[in-house]
Short mmCIF file of N, CA and C and ligand atoms in Angstrom, two decimals:
data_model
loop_
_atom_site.label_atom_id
_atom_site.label_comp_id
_atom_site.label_asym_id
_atom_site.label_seq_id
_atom_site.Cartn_x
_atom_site.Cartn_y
_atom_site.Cartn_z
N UNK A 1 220.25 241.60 -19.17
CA UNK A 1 218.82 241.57 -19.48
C UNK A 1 218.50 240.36 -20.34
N UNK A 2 217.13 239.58 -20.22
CA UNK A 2 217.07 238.90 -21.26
C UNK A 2 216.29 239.10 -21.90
N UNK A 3 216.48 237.96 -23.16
CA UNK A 3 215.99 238.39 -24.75
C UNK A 3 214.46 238.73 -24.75
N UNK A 4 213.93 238.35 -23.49
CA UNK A 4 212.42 238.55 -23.36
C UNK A 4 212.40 239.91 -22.72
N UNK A 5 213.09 240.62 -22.09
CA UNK A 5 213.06 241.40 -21.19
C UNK A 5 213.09 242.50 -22.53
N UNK A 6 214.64 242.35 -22.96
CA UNK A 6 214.83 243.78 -23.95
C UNK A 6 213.88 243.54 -24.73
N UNK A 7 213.12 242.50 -25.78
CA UNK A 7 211.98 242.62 -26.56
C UNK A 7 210.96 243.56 -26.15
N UNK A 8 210.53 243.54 -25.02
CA UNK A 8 209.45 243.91 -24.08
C UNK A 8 210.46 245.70 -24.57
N UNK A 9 211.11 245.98 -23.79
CA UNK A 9 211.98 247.48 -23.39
C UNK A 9 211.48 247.86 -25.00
N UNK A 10 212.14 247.29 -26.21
CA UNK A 10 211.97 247.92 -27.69
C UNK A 10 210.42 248.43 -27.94
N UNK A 11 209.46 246.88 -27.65
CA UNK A 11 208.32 247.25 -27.91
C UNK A 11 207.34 248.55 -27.37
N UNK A 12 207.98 248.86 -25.92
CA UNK A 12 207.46 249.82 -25.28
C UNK A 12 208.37 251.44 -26.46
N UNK A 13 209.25 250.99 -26.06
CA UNK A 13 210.34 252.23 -26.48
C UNK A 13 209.60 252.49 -27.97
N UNK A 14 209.16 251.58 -28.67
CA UNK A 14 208.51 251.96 -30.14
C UNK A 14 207.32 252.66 -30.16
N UNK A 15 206.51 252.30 -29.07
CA UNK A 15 205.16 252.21 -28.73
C UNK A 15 205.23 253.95 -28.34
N UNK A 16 206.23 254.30 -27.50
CA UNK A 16 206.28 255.97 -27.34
C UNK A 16 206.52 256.53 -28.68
N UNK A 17 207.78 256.73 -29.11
CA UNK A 17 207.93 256.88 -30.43
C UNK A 17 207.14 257.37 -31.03
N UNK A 18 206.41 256.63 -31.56
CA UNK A 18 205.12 256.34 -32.41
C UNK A 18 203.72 257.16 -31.82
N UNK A 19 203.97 257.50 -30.35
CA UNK A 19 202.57 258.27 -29.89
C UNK A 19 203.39 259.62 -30.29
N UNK A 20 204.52 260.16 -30.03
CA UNK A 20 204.97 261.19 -30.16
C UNK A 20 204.73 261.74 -31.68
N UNK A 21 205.19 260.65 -32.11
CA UNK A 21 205.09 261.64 -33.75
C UNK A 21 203.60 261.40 -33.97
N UNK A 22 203.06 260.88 -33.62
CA UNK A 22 201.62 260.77 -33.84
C UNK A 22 201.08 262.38 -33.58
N UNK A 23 201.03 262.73 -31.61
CA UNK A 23 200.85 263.62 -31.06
C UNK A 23 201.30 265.06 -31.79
N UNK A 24 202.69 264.79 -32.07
CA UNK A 24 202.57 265.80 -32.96
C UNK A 24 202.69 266.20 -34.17
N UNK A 25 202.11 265.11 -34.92
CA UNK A 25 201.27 265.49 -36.19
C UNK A 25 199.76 266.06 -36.01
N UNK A 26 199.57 265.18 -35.01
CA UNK A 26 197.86 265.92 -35.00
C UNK A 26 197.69 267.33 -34.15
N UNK A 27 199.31 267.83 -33.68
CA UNK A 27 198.76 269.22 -32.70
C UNK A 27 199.32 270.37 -33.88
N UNK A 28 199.78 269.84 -34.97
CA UNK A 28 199.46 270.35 -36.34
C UNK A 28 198.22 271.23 -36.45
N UNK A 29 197.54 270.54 -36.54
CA UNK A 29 195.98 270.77 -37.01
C UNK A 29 195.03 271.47 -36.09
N UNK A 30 195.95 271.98 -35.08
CA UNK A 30 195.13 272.47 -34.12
C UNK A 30 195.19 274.13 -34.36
N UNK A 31 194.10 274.91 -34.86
CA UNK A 31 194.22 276.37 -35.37
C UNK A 31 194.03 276.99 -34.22
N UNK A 32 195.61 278.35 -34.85
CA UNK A 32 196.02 279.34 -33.96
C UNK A 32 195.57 280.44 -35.17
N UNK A 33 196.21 281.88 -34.13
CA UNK A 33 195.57 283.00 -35.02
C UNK A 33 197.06 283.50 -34.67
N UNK A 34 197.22 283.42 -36.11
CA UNK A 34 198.99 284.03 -36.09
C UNK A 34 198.15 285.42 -37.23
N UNK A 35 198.16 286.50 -36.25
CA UNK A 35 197.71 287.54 -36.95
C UNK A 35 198.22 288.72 -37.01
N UNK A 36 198.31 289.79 -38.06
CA UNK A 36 198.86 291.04 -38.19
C UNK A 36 197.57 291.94 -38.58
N UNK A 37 196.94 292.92 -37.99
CA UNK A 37 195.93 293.50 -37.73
C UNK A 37 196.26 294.57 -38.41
N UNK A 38 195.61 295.46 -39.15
CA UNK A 38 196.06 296.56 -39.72
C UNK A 38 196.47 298.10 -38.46
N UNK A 39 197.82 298.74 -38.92
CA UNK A 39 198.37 299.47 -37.83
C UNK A 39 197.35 300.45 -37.70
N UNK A 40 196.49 300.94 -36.80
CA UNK A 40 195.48 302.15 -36.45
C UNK A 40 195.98 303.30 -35.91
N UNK A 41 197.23 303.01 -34.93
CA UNK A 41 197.88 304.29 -34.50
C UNK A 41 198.68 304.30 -34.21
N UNK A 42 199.94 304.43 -35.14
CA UNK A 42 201.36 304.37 -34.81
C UNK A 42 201.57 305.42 -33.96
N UNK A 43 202.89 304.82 -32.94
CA UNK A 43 203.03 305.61 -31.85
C UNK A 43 203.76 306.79 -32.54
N UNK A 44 203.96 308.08 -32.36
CA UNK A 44 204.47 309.26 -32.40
C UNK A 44 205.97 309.43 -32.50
N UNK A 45 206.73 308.67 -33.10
CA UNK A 45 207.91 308.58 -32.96
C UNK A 45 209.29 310.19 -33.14
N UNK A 46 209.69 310.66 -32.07
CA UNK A 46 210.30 311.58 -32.41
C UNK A 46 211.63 311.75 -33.35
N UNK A 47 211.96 310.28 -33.13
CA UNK A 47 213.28 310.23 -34.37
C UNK A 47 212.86 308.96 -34.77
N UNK A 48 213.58 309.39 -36.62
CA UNK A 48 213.80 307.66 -37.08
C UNK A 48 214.26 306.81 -36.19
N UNK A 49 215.43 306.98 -36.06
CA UNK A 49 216.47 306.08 -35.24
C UNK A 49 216.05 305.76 -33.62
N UNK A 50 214.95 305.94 -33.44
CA UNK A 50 214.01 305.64 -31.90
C UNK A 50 213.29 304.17 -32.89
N UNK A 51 212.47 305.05 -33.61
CA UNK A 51 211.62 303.80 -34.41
C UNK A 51 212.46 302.30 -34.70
N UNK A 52 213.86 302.89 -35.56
CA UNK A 52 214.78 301.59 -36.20
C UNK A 52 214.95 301.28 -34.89
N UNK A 53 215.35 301.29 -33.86
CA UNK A 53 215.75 300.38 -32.34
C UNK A 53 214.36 299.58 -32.00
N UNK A 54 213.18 300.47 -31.94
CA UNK A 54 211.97 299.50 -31.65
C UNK A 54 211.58 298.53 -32.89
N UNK A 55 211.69 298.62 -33.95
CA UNK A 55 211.30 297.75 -34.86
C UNK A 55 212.40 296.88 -35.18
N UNK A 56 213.73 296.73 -34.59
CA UNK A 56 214.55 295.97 -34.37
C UNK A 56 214.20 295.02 -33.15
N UNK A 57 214.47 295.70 -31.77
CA UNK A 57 214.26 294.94 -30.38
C UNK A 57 212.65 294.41 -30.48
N UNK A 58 211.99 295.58 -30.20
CA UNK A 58 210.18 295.26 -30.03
C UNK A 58 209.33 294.81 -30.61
N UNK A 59 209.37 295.37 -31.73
CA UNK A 59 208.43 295.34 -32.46
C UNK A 59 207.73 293.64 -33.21
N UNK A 60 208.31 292.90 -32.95
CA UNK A 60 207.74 291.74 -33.10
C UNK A 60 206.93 291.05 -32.07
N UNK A 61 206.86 291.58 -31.13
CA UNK A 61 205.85 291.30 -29.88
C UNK A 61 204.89 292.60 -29.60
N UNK A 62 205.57 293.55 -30.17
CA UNK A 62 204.79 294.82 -29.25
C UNK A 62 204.16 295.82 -30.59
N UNK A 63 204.27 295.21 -32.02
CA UNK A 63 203.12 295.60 -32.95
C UNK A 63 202.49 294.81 -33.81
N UNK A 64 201.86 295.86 -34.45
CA UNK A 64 200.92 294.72 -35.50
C UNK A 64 201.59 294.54 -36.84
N UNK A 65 203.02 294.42 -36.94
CA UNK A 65 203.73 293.92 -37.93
C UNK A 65 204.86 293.28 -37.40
N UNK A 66 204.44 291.95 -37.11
CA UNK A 66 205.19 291.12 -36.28
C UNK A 66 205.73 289.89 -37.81
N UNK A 67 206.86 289.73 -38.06
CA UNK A 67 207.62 288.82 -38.69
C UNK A 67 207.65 287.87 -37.91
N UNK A 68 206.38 286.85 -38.59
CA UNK A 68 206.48 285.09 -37.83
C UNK A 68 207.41 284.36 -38.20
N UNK A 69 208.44 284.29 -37.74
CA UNK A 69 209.37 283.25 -37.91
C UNK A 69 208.85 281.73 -38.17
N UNK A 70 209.93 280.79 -38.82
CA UNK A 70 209.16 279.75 -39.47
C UNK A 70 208.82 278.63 -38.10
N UNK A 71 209.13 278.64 -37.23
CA UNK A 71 209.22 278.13 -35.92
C UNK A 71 207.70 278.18 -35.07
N UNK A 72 207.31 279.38 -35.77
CA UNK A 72 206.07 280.19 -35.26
C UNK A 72 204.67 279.33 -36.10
N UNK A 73 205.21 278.46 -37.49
CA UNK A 73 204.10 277.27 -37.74
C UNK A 73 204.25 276.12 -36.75
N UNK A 74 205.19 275.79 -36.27
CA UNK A 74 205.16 274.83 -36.00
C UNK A 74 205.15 274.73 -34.55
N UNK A 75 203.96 273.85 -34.63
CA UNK A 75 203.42 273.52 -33.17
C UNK A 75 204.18 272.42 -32.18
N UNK A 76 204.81 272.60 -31.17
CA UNK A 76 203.86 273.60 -30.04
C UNK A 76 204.71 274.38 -29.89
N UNK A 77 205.92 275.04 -30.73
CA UNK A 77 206.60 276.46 -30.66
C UNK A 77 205.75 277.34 -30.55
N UNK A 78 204.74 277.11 -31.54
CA UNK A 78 203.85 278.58 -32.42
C UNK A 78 203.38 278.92 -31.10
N UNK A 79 202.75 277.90 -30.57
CA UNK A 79 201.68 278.55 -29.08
C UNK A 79 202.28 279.40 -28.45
N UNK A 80 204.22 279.11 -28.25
CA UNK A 80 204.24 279.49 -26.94
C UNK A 80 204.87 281.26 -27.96
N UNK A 81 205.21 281.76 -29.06
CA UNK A 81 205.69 282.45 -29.74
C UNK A 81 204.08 283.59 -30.30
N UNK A 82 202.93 282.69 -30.33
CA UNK A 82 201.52 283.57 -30.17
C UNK A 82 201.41 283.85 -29.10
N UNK A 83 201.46 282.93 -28.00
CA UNK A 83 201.18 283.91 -26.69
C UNK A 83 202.11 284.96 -26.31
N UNK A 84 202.74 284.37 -26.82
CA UNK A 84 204.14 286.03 -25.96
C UNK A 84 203.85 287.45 -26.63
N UNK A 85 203.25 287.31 -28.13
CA UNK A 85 203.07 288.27 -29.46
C UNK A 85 202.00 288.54 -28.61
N UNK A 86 200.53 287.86 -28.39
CA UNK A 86 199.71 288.47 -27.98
C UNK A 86 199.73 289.46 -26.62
N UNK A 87 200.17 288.19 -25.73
CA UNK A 87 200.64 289.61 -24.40
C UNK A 87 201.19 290.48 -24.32
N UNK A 88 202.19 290.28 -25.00
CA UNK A 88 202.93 291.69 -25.55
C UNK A 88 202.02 292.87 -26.01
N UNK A 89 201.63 292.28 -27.15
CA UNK A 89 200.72 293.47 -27.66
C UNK A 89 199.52 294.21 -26.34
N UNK A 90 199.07 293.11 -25.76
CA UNK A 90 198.28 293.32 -24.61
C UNK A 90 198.46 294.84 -23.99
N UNK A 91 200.44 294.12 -23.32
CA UNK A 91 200.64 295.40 -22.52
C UNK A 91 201.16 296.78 -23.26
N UNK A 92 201.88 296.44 -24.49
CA UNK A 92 202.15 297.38 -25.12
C UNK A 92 201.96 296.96 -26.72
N UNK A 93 201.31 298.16 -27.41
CA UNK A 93 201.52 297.76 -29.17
C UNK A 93 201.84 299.54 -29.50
N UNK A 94 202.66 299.03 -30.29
CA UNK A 94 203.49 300.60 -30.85
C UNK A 94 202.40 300.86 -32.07
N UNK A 95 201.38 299.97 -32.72
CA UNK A 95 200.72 300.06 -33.61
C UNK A 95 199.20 300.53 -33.47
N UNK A 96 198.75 300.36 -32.06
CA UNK A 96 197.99 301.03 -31.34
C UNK A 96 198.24 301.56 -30.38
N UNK A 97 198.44 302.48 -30.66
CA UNK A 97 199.82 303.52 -29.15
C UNK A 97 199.03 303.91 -28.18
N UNK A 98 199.01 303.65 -27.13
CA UNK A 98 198.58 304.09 -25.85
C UNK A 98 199.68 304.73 -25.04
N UNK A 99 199.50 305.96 -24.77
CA UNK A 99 200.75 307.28 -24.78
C UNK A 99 201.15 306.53 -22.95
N UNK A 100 200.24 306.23 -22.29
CA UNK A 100 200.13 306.23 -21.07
C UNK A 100 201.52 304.38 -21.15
N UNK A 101 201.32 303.27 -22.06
CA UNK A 101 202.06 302.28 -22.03
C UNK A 101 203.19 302.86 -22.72
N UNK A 102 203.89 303.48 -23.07
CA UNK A 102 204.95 304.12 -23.95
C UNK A 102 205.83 304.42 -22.40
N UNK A 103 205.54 305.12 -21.74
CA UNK A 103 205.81 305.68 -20.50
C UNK A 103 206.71 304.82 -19.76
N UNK A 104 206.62 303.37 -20.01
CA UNK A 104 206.95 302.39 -19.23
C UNK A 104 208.50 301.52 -20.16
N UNK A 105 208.10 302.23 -21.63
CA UNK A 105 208.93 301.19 -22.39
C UNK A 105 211.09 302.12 -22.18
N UNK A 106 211.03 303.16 -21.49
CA UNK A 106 212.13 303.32 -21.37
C UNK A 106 212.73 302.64 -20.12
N UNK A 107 211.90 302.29 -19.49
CA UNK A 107 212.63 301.84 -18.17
C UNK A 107 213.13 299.78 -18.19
N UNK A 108 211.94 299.95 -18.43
CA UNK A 108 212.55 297.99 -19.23
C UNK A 108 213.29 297.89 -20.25
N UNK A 109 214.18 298.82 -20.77
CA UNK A 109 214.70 298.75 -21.36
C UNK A 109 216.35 299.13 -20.81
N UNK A 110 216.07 299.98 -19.83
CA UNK A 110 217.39 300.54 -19.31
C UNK A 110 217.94 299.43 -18.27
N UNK A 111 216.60 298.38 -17.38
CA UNK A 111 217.00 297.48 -16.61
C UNK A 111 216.96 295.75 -17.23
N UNK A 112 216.96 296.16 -18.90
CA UNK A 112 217.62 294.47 -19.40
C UNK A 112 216.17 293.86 -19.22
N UNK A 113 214.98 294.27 -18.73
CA UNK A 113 213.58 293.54 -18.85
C UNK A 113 213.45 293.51 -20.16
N UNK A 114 213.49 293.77 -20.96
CA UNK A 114 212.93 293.69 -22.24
C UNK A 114 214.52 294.02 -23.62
N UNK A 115 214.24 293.99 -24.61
CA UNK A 115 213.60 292.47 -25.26
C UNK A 115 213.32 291.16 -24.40
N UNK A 116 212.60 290.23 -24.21
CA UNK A 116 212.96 288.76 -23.68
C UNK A 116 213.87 288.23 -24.04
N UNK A 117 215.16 287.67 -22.84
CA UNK A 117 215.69 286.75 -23.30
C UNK A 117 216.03 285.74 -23.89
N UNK A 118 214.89 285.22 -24.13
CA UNK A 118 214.30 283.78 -24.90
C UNK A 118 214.72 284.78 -26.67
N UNK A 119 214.30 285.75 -26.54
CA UNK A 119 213.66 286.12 -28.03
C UNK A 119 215.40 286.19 -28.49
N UNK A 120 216.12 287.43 -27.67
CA UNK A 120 217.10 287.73 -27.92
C UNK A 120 218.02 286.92 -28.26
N UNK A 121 217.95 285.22 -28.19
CA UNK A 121 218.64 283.99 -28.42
C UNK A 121 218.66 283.87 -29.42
N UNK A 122 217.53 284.11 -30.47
CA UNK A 122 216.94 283.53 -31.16
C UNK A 122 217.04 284.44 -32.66
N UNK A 123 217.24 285.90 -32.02
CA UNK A 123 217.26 287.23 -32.68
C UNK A 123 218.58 287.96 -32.09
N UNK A 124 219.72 287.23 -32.79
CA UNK A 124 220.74 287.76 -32.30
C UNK A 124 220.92 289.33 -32.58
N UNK A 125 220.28 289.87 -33.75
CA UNK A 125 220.31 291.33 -34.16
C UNK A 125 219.10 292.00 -33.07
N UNK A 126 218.31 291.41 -32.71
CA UNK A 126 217.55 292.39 -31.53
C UNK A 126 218.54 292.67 -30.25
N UNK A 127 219.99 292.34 -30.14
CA UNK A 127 220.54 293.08 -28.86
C UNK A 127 221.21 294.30 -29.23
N UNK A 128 220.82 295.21 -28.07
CA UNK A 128 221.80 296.22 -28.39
C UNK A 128 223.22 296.42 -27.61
N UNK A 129 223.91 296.64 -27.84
CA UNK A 129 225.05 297.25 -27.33
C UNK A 129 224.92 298.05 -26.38
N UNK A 130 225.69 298.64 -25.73
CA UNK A 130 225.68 299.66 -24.47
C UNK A 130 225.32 301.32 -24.94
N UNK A 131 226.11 301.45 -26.12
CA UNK A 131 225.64 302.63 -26.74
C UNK A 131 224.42 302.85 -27.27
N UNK A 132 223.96 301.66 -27.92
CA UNK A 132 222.72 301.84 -28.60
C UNK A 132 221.84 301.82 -27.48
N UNK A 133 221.47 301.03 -26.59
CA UNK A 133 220.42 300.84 -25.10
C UNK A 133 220.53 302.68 -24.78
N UNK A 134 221.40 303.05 -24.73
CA UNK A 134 221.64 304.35 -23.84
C UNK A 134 220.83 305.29 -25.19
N UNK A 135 221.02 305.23 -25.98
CA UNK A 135 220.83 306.01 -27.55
C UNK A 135 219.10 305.74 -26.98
N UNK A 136 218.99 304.53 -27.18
CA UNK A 136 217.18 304.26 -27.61
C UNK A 136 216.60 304.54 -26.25
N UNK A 137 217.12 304.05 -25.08
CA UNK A 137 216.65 304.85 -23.67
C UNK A 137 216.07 306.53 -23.77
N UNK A 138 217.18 307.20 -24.16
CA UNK A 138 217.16 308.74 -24.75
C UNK A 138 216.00 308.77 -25.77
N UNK A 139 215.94 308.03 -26.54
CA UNK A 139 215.35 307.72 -27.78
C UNK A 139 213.42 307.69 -27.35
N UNK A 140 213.49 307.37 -26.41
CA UNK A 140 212.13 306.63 -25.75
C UNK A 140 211.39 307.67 -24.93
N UNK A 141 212.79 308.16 -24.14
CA UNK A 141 211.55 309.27 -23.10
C UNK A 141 211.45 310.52 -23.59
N UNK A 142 212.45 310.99 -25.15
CA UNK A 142 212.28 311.55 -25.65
C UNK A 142 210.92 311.85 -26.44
N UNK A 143 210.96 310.47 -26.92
CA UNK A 143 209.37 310.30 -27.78
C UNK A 143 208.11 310.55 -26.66
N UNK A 144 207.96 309.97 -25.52
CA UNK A 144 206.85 309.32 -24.87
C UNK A 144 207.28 309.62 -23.41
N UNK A 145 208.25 309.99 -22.97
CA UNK A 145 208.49 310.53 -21.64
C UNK A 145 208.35 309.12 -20.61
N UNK A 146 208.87 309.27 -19.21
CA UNK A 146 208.88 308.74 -18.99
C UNK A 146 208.24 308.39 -17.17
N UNK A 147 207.79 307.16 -16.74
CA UNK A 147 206.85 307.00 -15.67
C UNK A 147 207.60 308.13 -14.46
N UNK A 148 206.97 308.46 -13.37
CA UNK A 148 207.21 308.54 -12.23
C UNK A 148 208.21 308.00 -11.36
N UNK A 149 209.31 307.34 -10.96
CA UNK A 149 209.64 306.55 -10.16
C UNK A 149 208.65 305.57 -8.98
N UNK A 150 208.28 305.05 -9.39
CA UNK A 150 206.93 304.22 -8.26
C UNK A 150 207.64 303.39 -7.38
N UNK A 151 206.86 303.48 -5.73
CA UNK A 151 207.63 303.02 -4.50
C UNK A 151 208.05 301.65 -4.88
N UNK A 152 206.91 301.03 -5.20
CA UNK A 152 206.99 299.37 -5.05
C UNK A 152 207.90 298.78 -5.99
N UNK A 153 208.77 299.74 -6.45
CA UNK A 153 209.82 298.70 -7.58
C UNK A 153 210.99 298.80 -6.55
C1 LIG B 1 209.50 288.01 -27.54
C2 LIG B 1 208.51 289.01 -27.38
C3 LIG B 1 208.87 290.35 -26.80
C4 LIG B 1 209.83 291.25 -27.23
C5 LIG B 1 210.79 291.10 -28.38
C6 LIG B 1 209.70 292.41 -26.40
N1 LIG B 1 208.71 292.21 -25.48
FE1 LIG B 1 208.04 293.54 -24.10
N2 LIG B 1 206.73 292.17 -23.37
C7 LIG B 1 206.55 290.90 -23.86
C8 LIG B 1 205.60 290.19 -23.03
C9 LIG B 1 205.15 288.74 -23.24
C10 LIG B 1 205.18 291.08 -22.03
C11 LIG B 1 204.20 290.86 -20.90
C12 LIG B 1 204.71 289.95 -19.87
C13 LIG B 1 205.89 290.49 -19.14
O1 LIG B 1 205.82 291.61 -18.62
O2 LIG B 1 206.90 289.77 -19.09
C14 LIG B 1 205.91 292.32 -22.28
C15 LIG B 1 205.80 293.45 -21.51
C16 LIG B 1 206.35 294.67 -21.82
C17 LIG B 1 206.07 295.91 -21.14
C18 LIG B 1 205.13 296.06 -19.96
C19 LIG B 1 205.87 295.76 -18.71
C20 LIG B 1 204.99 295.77 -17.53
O3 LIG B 1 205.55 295.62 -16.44
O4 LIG B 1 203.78 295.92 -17.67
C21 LIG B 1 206.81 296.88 -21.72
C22 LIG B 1 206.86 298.35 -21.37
C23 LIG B 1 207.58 296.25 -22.78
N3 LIG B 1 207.28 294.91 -22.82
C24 LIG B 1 208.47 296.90 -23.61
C25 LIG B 1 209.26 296.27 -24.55
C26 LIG B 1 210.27 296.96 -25.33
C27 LIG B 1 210.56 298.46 -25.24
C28 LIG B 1 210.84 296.03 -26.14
C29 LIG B 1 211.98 296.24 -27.10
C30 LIG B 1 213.20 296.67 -26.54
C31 LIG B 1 210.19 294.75 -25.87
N4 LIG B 1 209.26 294.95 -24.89
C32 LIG B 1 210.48 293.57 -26.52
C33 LIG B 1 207.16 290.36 -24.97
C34 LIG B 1 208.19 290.96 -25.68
#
């Protein structure tokens, strides 16, 4: 290459650089709602030890006492760590219990759908073991019973 050529390559190569940390300093400043809502209706839990498995595995997506990890300021983690909290809560929140979404939480649990994988990386204490899955499975349709078998799965 020559000395004109790589000059040119640095100046560009700086020129990114420099938009990047730019870009994300200013997606800083861009306000999210990292929120914990006061709990209105905790779900019905039939044993402690149902609850300690969900507020271990779930409960950081699926209530309204979600522990934001420090990852969760910083943008553009936070976005993708609010949206998952919010959908979560969407389909299920143990903090506003909807008896009818409870129904569903033993079976994603017995087929490895849930916790998210992503999360479980990240939250090495949200996996359970084979005993414990089988414990909190029991644990679940005990509390909240469990769906129908439906054709389309
Ligand atoms: C990292 C966040 C996170 C964690 C932790 C998590 N979930 Fe979820 N959960 C989600 C998201 C996001 C959705 C909605 C999108 C989807 O279905 O993948 C969801 C969906 C669900 C649904 C609805 C499934 C459906 O088909 O409608 C159930 C039930 C559920 N989760 C139960 C649980 C249970 C039980 C645990 C704990 C063992 C758990 N989740 C842990 C994020 C999470």
């Amino acid at each position: 290459m020559s000395d004109e050529k790589k000059k040119k390559t640095k100046r560009i190569v700086k020129i990114v650089v420099y938009s990047l940390v730019f870009i994300f300093v200013i997606i800083q400043f861009i306000p999210v709602d990292r929120t914990n809502p006061p709990v209105r209706n905790e779900a019905l839990w039939k044993s402690p030890k149902t609850k300690e498995y969900a507020v271990r595995a779930c409960y950081d997506c699926h209530s309204n006492n979600t522990k934001w990890p420090f990852y969760s300021y910083v943008a553009p983690m936070s976005w993708f760590v609010i949206s998952h909290v919010n959908e979560g809560r969407e389909h299920l929140n143990f903090s506003e219990f909807n008896p009818e979404d409870g129904k569903e939480a033993a079976d994603v649990v017995e087929h490895d759908i849930m916790p998210l994988g992503s999360y479980m990386f990240l939250h090495p204490d949200a996996r359970l073991s084979d005993k414990e899955k089988l414990e909190f499975v029991n644990g679940l349709v005990e509390s909240f019973g469990r769906e129908d078998k439906k054709d389309e799965d």
